[in-house]
Amino acid sequence: MRHWYTGNIYVKEIPPSRGSVDAVVFIFEANPDISKYSWRQTWYAEHGEESTLCFYATPYSEDMIGPGIARSTYGGCFMLFPPRHIPDIWQDIRFKNSESLDERLISASLFYSRERHVALVAPKPPSLKWRRLARQHKKNLVYIPLKRFSLQTVDKVRRFHVLNGKEIRSYAARFIQEF
């Protein structure tokens, strides 16, 4: 509110943005360590209510928490909804010029998104290079600061479990602890 002391109150109205989002990128650490996040995958949705998921994470085999149950932590991930089949972004030569893991996620999200806007949840605003890349794809990175979310929420989103088969689901809850 401006000029409240004069009795004249000015309120800035921000109209809703136009367009929608089909790609969301989470970057949990600026400048991710490639040796820490050595597991890189593209997972395809099992049904229409799931997203196509591309991520880099800690190796799940280093944190076994139960029989056939492992835990991993995302360094970054990119979700595409509605799900569709895309080539594995970690093998795709179109992104070979990416200088970092997070840049490869962002490049892939801009390339595969069908919408004009791509949401970017990250600790820092997109760099000039990333904004330039978005412009080349005729897209807009919608930045959401990671610090807007509580640490507990970020930890819940960031940590995930890998099960060695569907039958493990029957007893996995006994080994997976919630915050």
mmCIF file with all atom_site columns, C-alpha atoms in Angstrom:
data_model
loop_
_atom_site.group_PDB
_atom_site.id
_atom_site.type_symbol
_atom_site.label_atom_id
_atom_site.label_alt_id
_atom_site.label_comp_id
_atom_site.label_asym_id
_atom_site.label_entity_id
_atom_site.label_seq_id
_atom_site.pdbx_PDB_ins_code
_atom_site.Cartn_x
_atom_site.Cartn_y
_atom_site.Cartn_z
_atom_site.occupancy
_atom_site.B_iso_or_equiv
_atom_site.pdbx_formal_charge
_atom_site.auth_seq_id
_atom_site.auth_comp_id
_atom_site.auth_asym_id
_atom_site.auth_atom_id
_atom_site.pdbx_PDB_model_num
ATOM 1   C CA . MET A 1 1   ? 0.000  0.000   0.000   1.00 0.00 ? 1   MET A CA 1
ATOM 2   C CA . ARG A 1 2   ? 1.306  3.388   -0.945  1.00 0.00 ? 2   ARG A CA 1
ATOM 3   C CA . HIS A 1 3   ? 0.364  6.764   0.535   1.00 0.00 ? 3   HIS A CA 1
ATOM 4   C CA . TRP A 1 4   ? -1.772 5.261   3.320   1.00 0.00 ? 4   TRP A CA 1
ATOM 5   C CA . TYR A 1 5   ? -0.822 8.182   5.548   1.00 0.00 ? 5   TYR A CA 1
ATOM 6   C CA . THR A 1 6   ? -2.590 10.653  3.213   1.00 0.00 ? 6   THR A CA 1
ATOM 7   C CA . GLY A 1 7   ? -5.828 8.690   3.258   1.00 0.00 ? 7   GLY A CA 1
ATOM 8   C CA . ASN A 1 8   ? -5.452 7.779   -0.414  1.00 0.00 ? 8   ASN A CA 1
ATOM 9   C CA . ILE A 1 9   ? -4.838 4.070   -0.741  1.00 0.00 ? 9   ILE A CA 1
ATOM 10  C CA . TYR A 1 10  ? -3.422 2.690   -3.965  1.00 0.00 ? 10  TYR A CA 1
ATOM 11  C CA . VAL A 1 11  ? -3.713 -1.033  -4.625  1.00 0.00 ? 11  VAL A CA 1
ATOM 12  C CA . LYS A 1 12  ? -1.783 -2.641  -7.440  1.00 0.00 ? 12  LYS A CA 1
ATOM 13  C CA . GLU A 1 13  ? -3.851 -5.182  -9.329  1.00 0.00 ? 13  GLU A CA 1
ATOM 14  C CA . ILE A 1 14  ? -1.999 -8.004  -11.012 1.00 0.00 ? 14  ILE A CA 1
ATOM 15  C CA . PRO A 1 15  ? -4.108 -9.724  -13.649 1.00 0.00 ? 15  PRO A CA 1
ATOM 16  C CA . PRO A 1 16  ? -3.882 -13.505 -13.898 1.00 0.00 ? 16  PRO A CA 1
ATOM 17  C CA . SER A 1 17  ? -1.323 -14.751 -16.374 1.00 0.00 ? 17  SER A CA 1
ATOM 18  C CA . ARG A 1 18  ? -2.420 -16.279 -19.631 1.00 0.00 ? 18  ARG A CA 1
ATOM 19  C CA . GLY A 1 19  ? -1.472 -19.783 -20.606 1.00 0.00 ? 19  GLY A CA 1
ATOM 20  C CA . SER A 1 20  ? -0.820 -22.970 -18.758 1.00 0.00 ? 20  SER A CA 1
ATOM 21  C CA . VAL A 1 21  ? 2.122  -25.117 -17.742 1.00 0.00 ? 21  VAL A CA 1
ATOM 22  C CA . ASP A 1 22  ? 2.835  -28.705 -18.767 1.00 0.00 ? 22  ASP A CA 1
ATOM 23  C CA . ALA A 1 23  ? 6.457  -28.855 -17.577 1.00 0.00 ? 23  ALA A CA 1
ATOM 24  C CA . VAL A 1 24  ? 7.794  -28.208 -14.081 1.00 0.00 ? 24  VAL A CA 1
ATOM 25  C CA . VAL A 1 25  ? 11.501 -28.226 -13.235 1.00 0.00 ? 25  VAL A CA 1
ATOM 26  C CA . PHE A 1 26  ? 12.765 -28.541 -9.659  1.00 0.00 ? 26  PHE A CA 1
ATOM 27  C CA . ILE A 1 27  ? 16.399 -27.640 -8.994  1.00 0.00 ? 27  ILE A CA 1
ATOM 28  C CA . PHE A 1 28  ? 17.210 -28.350 -5.359  1.00 0.00 ? 28  PHE A CA 1
ATOM 29  C CA . GLU A 1 29  ? 20.867 -27.284 -5.337  1.00 0.00 ? 29  GLU A CA 1
ATOM 30  C CA . ALA A 1 30  ? 22.645 -24.595 -7.300  1.00 0.00 ? 30  ALA A CA 1
ATOM 31  C CA . ASN A 1 31  ? 25.713 -26.010 -9.072  1.00 0.00 ? 31  ASN A CA 1
ATOM 32  C CA . PRO A 1 32  ? 24.986 -29.706 -8.423  1.00 0.00 ? 32  PRO A CA 1
ATOM 33  C CA . ASP A 1 33  ? 27.923 -32.048 -7.859  1.00 0.00 ? 33  ASP A CA 1
ATOM 34  C CA . ILE A 1 34  ? 27.954 -34.593 -10.708 1.00 0.00 ? 34  ILE A CA 1
ATOM 35  C CA . SER A 1 35  ? 29.643 -37.239 -8.541  1.00 0.00 ? 35  SER A CA 1
ATOM 36  C CA . LYS A 1 36  ? 27.004 -36.904 -5.791  1.00 0.00 ? 36  LYS A CA 1
ATOM 37  C CA . TYR A 1 37  ? 24.123 -37.114 -8.288  1.00 0.00 ? 37  TYR A CA 1
ATOM 38  C CA . SER A 1 38  ? 25.438 -39.889 -10.499 1.00 0.00 ? 38  SER A CA 1
ATOM 39  C CA . TRP A 1 39  ? 22.080 -41.613 -11.073 1.00 0.00 ? 39  TRP A CA 1
ATOM 40  C CA . ARG A 1 40  ? 20.272 -40.091 -14.052 1.00 0.00 ? 40  ARG A CA 1
ATOM 41  C CA . GLN A 1 41  ? 17.043 -41.470 -15.460 1.00 0.00 ? 41  GLN A CA 1
ATOM 42  C CA . THR A 1 42  ? 13.997 -40.798 -17.585 1.00 0.00 ? 42  THR A CA 1
ATOM 43  C CA . TRP A 1 43  ? 10.939 -42.636 -16.251 1.00 0.00 ? 43  TRP A CA 1
ATOM 44  C CA . TYR A 1 44  ? 7.744  -43.027 -18.197 1.00 0.00 ? 44  TYR A CA 1
ATOM 45  C CA . ALA A 1 45  ? 4.285  -42.834 -16.659 1.00 0.00 ? 45  ALA A CA 1
ATOM 46  C CA . GLU A 1 46  ? 2.520  -46.121 -15.880 1.00 0.00 ? 46  GLU A CA 1
ATOM 47  C CA . HIS A 1 47  ? -0.868 -44.464 -16.455 1.00 0.00 ? 47  HIS A CA 1
ATOM 48  C CA . GLY A 1 48  ? -2.398 -41.144 -17.480 1.00 0.00 ? 48  GLY A CA 1
ATOM 49  C CA . GLU A 1 49  ? -2.410 -39.672 -13.971 1.00 0.00 ? 49  GLU A CA 1
ATOM 50  C CA . GLU A 1 50  ? 1.386  -39.777 -13.656 1.00 0.00 ? 50  GLU A CA 1
ATOM 51  C CA . SER A 1 51  ? 4.000  -37.531 -15.246 1.00 0.00 ? 51  SER A CA 1
ATOM 52  C CA . THR A 1 52  ? 6.925  -38.366 -17.447 1.00 0.00 ? 52  THR A CA 1
ATOM 53  C CA . LEU A 1 53  ? 9.834  -37.830 -15.057 1.00 0.00 ? 53  LEU A CA 1
ATOM 54  C CA . CYS A 1 54  ? 13.474 -36.992 -15.795 1.00 0.00 ? 54  CYS A CA 1
ATOM 55  C CA . PHE A 1 55  ? 15.849 -36.602 -12.868 1.00 0.00 ? 55  PHE A CA 1
ATOM 56  C CA . TYR A 1 56  ? 19.329 -36.729 -11.449 1.00 0.00 ? 56  TYR A CA 1
ATOM 57  C CA . ALA A 1 57  ? 19.652 -38.162 -7.960  1.00 0.00 ? 57  ALA A CA 1
ATOM 58  C CA . THR A 1 58  ? 21.880 -39.914 -5.466  1.00 0.00 ? 58  THR A CA 1
ATOM 59  C CA . PRO A 1 59  ? 22.419 -43.605 -6.306  1.00 0.00 ? 59  PRO A CA 1
ATOM 60  C CA . TYR A 1 60  ? 19.579 -45.571 -4.713  1.00 0.00 ? 60  TYR A CA 1
ATOM 61  C CA . SER A 1 61  ? 21.821 -48.593 -4.095  1.00 0.00 ? 61  SER A CA 1
ATOM 62  C CA . GLU A 1 62  ? 23.752 -46.623 -1.467  1.00 0.00 ? 62  GLU A CA 1
ATOM 63  C CA . ASP A 1 63  ? 20.745 -46.278 0.875   1.00 0.00 ? 63  ASP A CA 1
ATOM 64  C CA . MET A 1 64  ? 18.883 -49.577 1.292   1.00 0.00 ? 64  MET A CA 1
ATOM 65  C CA . ILE A 1 65  ? 16.240 -49.205 4.023   1.00 0.00 ? 65  ILE A CA 1
ATOM 66  C CA . GLY A 1 66  ? 14.500 -52.574 3.793   1.00 0.00 ? 66  GLY A CA 1
ATOM 67  C CA . PRO A 1 67  ? 14.266 -55.730 1.699   1.00 0.00 ? 67  PRO A CA 1
ATOM 68  C CA . GLY A 1 68  ? 13.868 -54.521 -1.875  1.00 0.00 ? 68  GLY A CA 1
ATOM 69  C CA . ILE A 1 69  ? 13.442 -50.889 -0.728  1.00 0.00 ? 69  ILE A CA 1
ATOM 70  C CA . ALA A 1 70  ? 15.973 -48.142 -1.392  1.00 0.00 ? 70  ALA A CA 1
ATOM 71  C CA . ARG A 1 71  ? 15.942 -44.396 -0.786  1.00 0.00 ? 71  ARG A CA 1
ATOM 72  C CA . SER A 1 72  ? 17.314 -41.675 -3.023  1.00 0.00 ? 72  SER A CA 1
ATOM 73  C CA . THR A 1 73  ? 17.415 -37.879 -3.074  1.00 0.00 ? 73  THR A CA 1
ATOM 74  C CA . TYR A 1 74  ? 16.741 -35.734 -6.116  1.00 0.00 ? 74  TYR A CA 1
ATOM 75  C CA . GLY A 1 75  ? 19.295 -33.113 -7.065  1.00 0.00 ? 75  GLY A CA 1
ATOM 76  C CA . GLY A 1 76  ? 16.835 -31.963 -9.690  1.00 0.00 ? 76  GLY A CA 1
ATOM 77  C CA . CYS A 1 77  ? 13.887 -33.252 -11.677 1.00 0.00 ? 77  CYS A CA 1
ATOM 78  C CA . PHE A 1 78  ? 11.639 -32.339 -14.565 1.00 0.00 ? 78  PHE A CA 1
ATOM 79  C CA . MET A 1 79  ? 8.011  -33.471 -14.813 1.00 0.00 ? 79  MET A CA 1
ATOM 80  C CA . LEU A 1 80  ? 5.942  -33.434 -17.976 1.00 0.00 ? 80  LEU A CA 1
ATOM 81  C CA . PHE A 1 81  ? 2.141  -33.695 -17.777 1.00 0.00 ? 81  PHE A CA 1
ATOM 82  C CA . PRO A 1 82  ? 0.156  -34.998 -19.519 1.00 0.00 ? 82  PRO A CA 1
ATOM 83  C CA . PRO A 1 83  ? 2.679  -37.801 -19.836 1.00 0.00 ? 83  PRO A CA 1
ATOM 84  C CA . ARG A 1 84  ? 4.209  -38.588 -23.184 1.00 0.00 ? 84  ARG A CA 1
ATOM 85  C CA . HIS A 1 85  ? 7.066  -40.665 -24.441 1.00 0.00 ? 85  HIS A CA 1
ATOM 86  C CA . ILE A 1 86  ? 10.245 -38.656 -24.959 1.00 0.00 ? 86  ILE A CA 1
ATOM 87  C CA . PRO A 1 87  ? 13.778 -39.922 -25.603 1.00 0.00 ? 87  PRO A CA 1
ATOM 88  C CA . ASP A 1 88  ? 16.022 -40.364 -22.566 1.00 0.00 ? 88  ASP A CA 1
ATOM 89  C CA . ILE A 1 89  ? 17.297 -36.810 -22.045 1.00 0.00 ? 89  ILE A CA 1
ATOM 90  C CA . TRP A 1 90  ? 20.571 -38.087 -20.569 1.00 0.00 ? 90  TRP A CA 1
ATOM 91  C CA . GLN A 1 91  ? 21.400 -39.887 -23.849 1.00 0.00 ? 91  GLN A CA 1
ATOM 92  C CA . ASP A 1 92  ? 19.780 -37.386 -26.224 1.00 0.00 ? 92  ASP A CA 1
ATOM 93  C CA . ILE A 1 93  ? 22.483 -35.655 -28.289 1.00 0.00 ? 93  ILE A CA 1
ATOM 94  C CA . ARG A 1 94  ? 20.308 -32.549 -28.695 1.00 0.00 ? 94  ARG A CA 1
ATOM 95  C CA . PHE A 1 95  ? 21.316 -31.584 -25.148 1.00 0.00 ? 95  PHE A CA 1
ATOM 96  C CA . LYS A 1 96  ? 25.016 -32.490 -25.372 1.00 0.00 ? 96  LYS A CA 1
ATOM 97  C CA . ASN A 1 97  ? 26.050 -28.826 -25.113 1.00 0.00 ? 97  ASN A CA 1
ATOM 98  C CA . SER A 1 98  ? 24.493 -28.486 -21.660 1.00 0.00 ? 98  SER A CA 1
ATOM 99  C CA . GLU A 1 99  ? 27.212 -27.560 -19.207 1.00 0.00 ? 99  GLU A CA 1
ATOM 100 C CA . SER A 1 100 ? 25.561 -28.961 -16.078 1.00 0.00 ? 100 SER A CA 1
ATOM 101 C CA . LEU A 1 101 ? 22.909 -31.387 -14.894 1.00 0.00 ? 101 LEU A CA 1
ATOM 102 C CA . ASP A 1 102 ? 20.429 -28.630 -14.091 1.00 0.00 ? 102 ASP A CA 1
ATOM 103 C CA . GLU A 1 103 ? 20.985 -26.983 -17.461 1.00 0.00 ? 103 GLU A CA 1
ATOM 104 C CA . ARG A 1 104 ? 20.225 -30.275 -19.229 1.00 0.00 ? 104 ARG A CA 1
ATOM 105 C CA . LEU A 1 105 ? 16.931 -30.574 -17.320 1.00 0.00 ? 105 LEU A CA 1
ATOM 106 C CA . ILE A 1 106 ? 15.965 -27.031 -18.229 1.00 0.00 ? 106 ILE A CA 1
ATOM 107 C CA . SER A 1 107 ? 16.976 -27.496 -21.877 1.00 0.00 ? 107 SER A CA 1
ATOM 108 C CA . ALA A 1 108 ? 14.889 -30.664 -22.137 1.00 0.00 ? 108 ALA A CA 1
ATOM 109 C CA . SER A 1 109 ? 11.887 -29.065 -20.434 1.00 0.00 ? 109 SER A CA 1
ATOM 110 C CA . LEU A 1 110 ? 11.979 -26.141 -22.858 1.00 0.00 ? 110 LEU A CA 1
ATOM 111 C CA . PHE A 1 111 ? 12.344 -28.470 -25.827 1.00 0.00 ? 111 PHE A CA 1
ATOM 112 C CA . TYR A 1 112 ? 9.554  -30.909 -24.880 1.00 0.00 ? 112 TYR A CA 1
ATOM 113 C CA . SER A 1 113 ? 7.029  -28.517 -23.360 1.00 0.00 ? 113 SER A CA 1
ATOM 114 C CA . ARG A 1 114 ? 4.075  -27.803 -25.626 1.00 0.00 ? 114 ARG A CA 1
ATOM 115 C CA . GLU A 1 115 ? 3.022  -24.802 -23.556 1.00 0.00 ? 115 GLU A CA 1
ATOM 116 C CA . ARG A 1 116 ? 4.582  -21.356 -23.631 1.00 0.00 ? 116 ARG A CA 1
ATOM 117 C CA . HIS A 1 117 ? 5.375  -21.347 -19.896 1.00 0.00 ? 117 HIS A CA 1
ATOM 118 C CA . VAL A 1 118 ? 7.714  -23.694 -18.022 1.00 0.00 ? 118 VAL A CA 1
ATOM 119 C CA . ALA A 1 119 ? 7.727  -23.523 -14.219 1.00 0.00 ? 119 ALA A CA 1
ATOM 120 C CA . LEU A 1 120 ? 11.170 -23.423 -12.592 1.00 0.00 ? 120 LEU A CA 1
ATOM 121 C CA . VAL A 1 121 ? 11.396 -24.019 -8.845  1.00 0.00 ? 121 VAL A CA 1
ATOM 122 C CA . ALA A 1 122 ? 14.994 -23.286 -7.867  1.00 0.00 ? 122 ALA A CA 1
ATOM 123 C CA . PRO A 1 123 ? 17.179 -21.706 -5.172  1.00 0.00 ? 123 PRO A CA 1
ATOM 124 C CA . LYS A 1 124 ? 18.313 -18.948 -7.574  1.00 0.00 ? 124 LYS A CA 1
ATOM 125 C CA . PRO A 1 125 ? 16.571 -17.105 -10.425 1.00 0.00 ? 125 PRO A CA 1
ATOM 126 C CA . PRO A 1 126 ? 17.293 -18.396 -13.933 1.00 0.00 ? 126 PRO A CA 1
ATOM 127 C CA . SER A 1 127 ? 20.621 -17.230 -15.279 1.00 0.00 ? 127 SER A CA 1
ATOM 128 C CA . LEU A 1 128 ? 20.919 -15.050 -18.351 1.00 0.00 ? 128 LEU A CA 1
ATOM 129 C CA . LYS A 1 129 ? 21.982 -18.136 -20.310 1.00 0.00 ? 129 LYS A CA 1
ATOM 130 C CA . TRP A 1 130 ? 18.840 -20.042 -19.242 1.00 0.00 ? 130 TRP A CA 1
ATOM 131 C CA . ARG A 1 131 ? 16.582 -17.087 -20.101 1.00 0.00 ? 131 ARG A CA 1
ATOM 132 C CA . ARG A 1 132 ? 18.276 -16.818 -23.496 1.00 0.00 ? 132 ARG A CA 1
ATOM 133 C CA . LEU A 1 133 ? 17.722 -20.541 -24.035 1.00 0.00 ? 133 LEU A CA 1
ATOM 134 C CA . ALA A 1 134 ? 14.032 -20.103 -23.174 1.00 0.00 ? 134 ALA A CA 1
ATOM 135 C CA . ARG A 1 135 ? 13.773 -17.251 -25.669 1.00 0.00 ? 135 ARG A CA 1
ATOM 136 C CA . GLN A 1 136 ? 15.305 -19.453 -28.391 1.00 0.00 ? 136 GLN A CA 1
ATOM 137 C CA . HIS A 1 137 ? 12.523 -21.994 -27.767 1.00 0.00 ? 137 HIS A CA 1
ATOM 138 C CA . LYS A 1 138 ? 9.906  -19.202 -27.648 1.00 0.00 ? 138 LYS A CA 1
ATOM 139 C CA . LYS A 1 139 ? 9.166  -20.108 -24.033 1.00 0.00 ? 139 LYS A CA 1
ATOM 140 C CA . ASN A 1 140 ? 9.045  -18.296 -20.730 1.00 0.00 ? 140 ASN A CA 1
ATOM 141 C CA . LEU A 1 141 ? 10.607 -19.623 -17.513 1.00 0.00 ? 141 LEU A CA 1
ATOM 142 C CA . VAL A 1 142 ? 8.253  -18.869 -14.625 1.00 0.00 ? 142 VAL A CA 1
ATOM 143 C CA . TYR A 1 143 ? 10.573 -18.713 -11.612 1.00 0.00 ? 143 TYR A CA 1
ATOM 144 C CA . ILE A 1 144 ? 9.314  -19.803 -8.191  1.00 0.00 ? 144 ILE A CA 1
ATOM 145 C CA . PRO A 1 145 ? 11.891 -19.443 -5.383  1.00 0.00 ? 145 PRO A CA 1
ATOM 146 C CA . LEU A 1 146 ? 12.557 -22.727 -3.595  1.00 0.00 ? 146 LEU A CA 1
ATOM 147 C CA . LYS A 1 147 ? 12.633 -20.852 -0.280  1.00 0.00 ? 147 LYS A CA 1
ATOM 148 C CA . ARG A 1 148 ? 8.882  -20.187 -0.621  1.00 0.00 ? 148 ARG A CA 1
ATOM 149 C CA . PHE A 1 149 ? 8.396  -23.754 0.556   1.00 0.00 ? 149 PHE A CA 1
ATOM 150 C CA . SER A 1 150 ? 9.175  -24.988 4.058   1.00 0.00 ? 150 SER A CA 1
ATOM 151 C CA . LEU A 1 151 ? 12.231 -27.200 4.536   1.00 0.00 ? 151 LEU A CA 1
ATOM 152 C CA . GLN A 1 152 ? 9.916  -30.048 5.508   1.00 0.00 ? 152 GLN A CA 1
ATOM 153 C CA . THR A 1 153 ? 7.945  -29.724 2.264   1.00 0.00 ? 153 THR A CA 1
ATOM 154 C CA . VAL A 1 154 ? 11.135 -29.564 0.189   1.00 0.00 ? 154 VAL A CA 1
ATOM 155 C CA . ASP A 1 155 ? 12.474 -32.680 1.943   1.00 0.00 ? 155 ASP A CA 1
ATOM 156 C CA . LYS A 1 156 ? 9.232  -34.554 1.234   1.00 0.00 ? 156 LYS A CA 1
ATOM 157 C CA . VAL A 1 157 ? 9.367  -33.660 -2.455  1.00 0.00 ? 157 VAL A CA 1
ATOM 158 C CA . ARG A 1 158 ? 13.079 -34.309 -2.748  1.00 0.00 ? 158 ARG A CA 1
ATOM 159 C CA . ARG A 1 159 ? 13.282 -37.737 -1.109  1.00 0.00 ? 159 ARG A CA 1
ATOM 160 C CA . PHE A 1 160 ? 11.837 -40.768 -2.876  1.00 0.00 ? 160 PHE A CA 1
ATOM 161 C CA . HIS A 1 161 ? 11.897 -44.539 -2.649  1.00 0.00 ? 161 HIS A CA 1
ATOM 162 C CA . VAL A 1 162 ? 12.676 -47.190 -5.225  1.00 0.00 ? 162 VAL A CA 1
ATOM 163 C CA . LEU A 1 163 ? 10.985 -50.581 -4.896  1.00 0.00 ? 163 LEU A CA 1
ATOM 164 C CA . ASN A 1 164 ? 12.274 -53.789 -6.445  1.00 0.00 ? 164 ASN A CA 1
ATOM 165 C CA . GLY A 1 165 ? 8.948  -54.827 -7.975  1.00 0.00 ? 165 GLY A CA 1
ATOM 166 C CA . LYS A 1 166 ? 5.235  -54.222 -7.451  1.00 0.00 ? 166 LYS A CA 1
ATOM 167 C CA . GLU A 1 167 ? 4.966  -56.969 -4.812  1.00 0.00 ? 167 GLU A CA 1
ATOM 168 C CA . ILE A 1 168 ? 7.181  -54.886 -2.483  1.00 0.00 ? 168 ILE A CA 1
ATOM 169 C CA . ARG A 1 169 ? 4.343  -52.331 -2.194  1.00 0.00 ? 169 ARG A CA 1
ATOM 170 C CA . SER A 1 170 ? 2.484  -54.706 0.136   1.00 0.00 ? 170 SER A CA 1
ATOM 171 C CA . TYR A 1 171 ? 4.990  -54.183 2.975   1.00 0.00 ? 171 TYR A CA 1
ATOM 172 C CA . ALA A 1 172 ? 6.977  -51.070 1.971   1.00 0.00 ? 172 ALA A CA 1
ATOM 173 C CA . ALA A 1 173 ? 5.049  -48.758 4.326   1.00 0.00 ? 173 ALA A CA 1
ATOM 174 C CA . ARG A 1 174 ? 6.606  -50.527 7.333   1.00 0.00 ? 174 ARG A CA 1
ATOM 175 C CA . PHE A 1 175 ? 10.071 -49.393 6.211   1.00 0.00 ? 175 PHE A CA 1
ATOM 176 C CA . ILE A 1 176 ? 9.326  -45.963 4.791   1.00 0.00 ? 176 ILE A CA 1
ATOM 177 C CA . GLN A 1 177 ? 9.221  -43.316 7.504   1.00 0.00 ? 177 GLN A CA 1
ATOM 178 C CA . GLU A 1 178 ? 7.414  -40.025 7.058   1.00 0.00 ? 178 GLU A CA 1
ATOM 179 C CA . PHE A 1 179 ? 8.753  -36.767 8.474   1.00 0.00 ? 179 PHE A CA 1
#
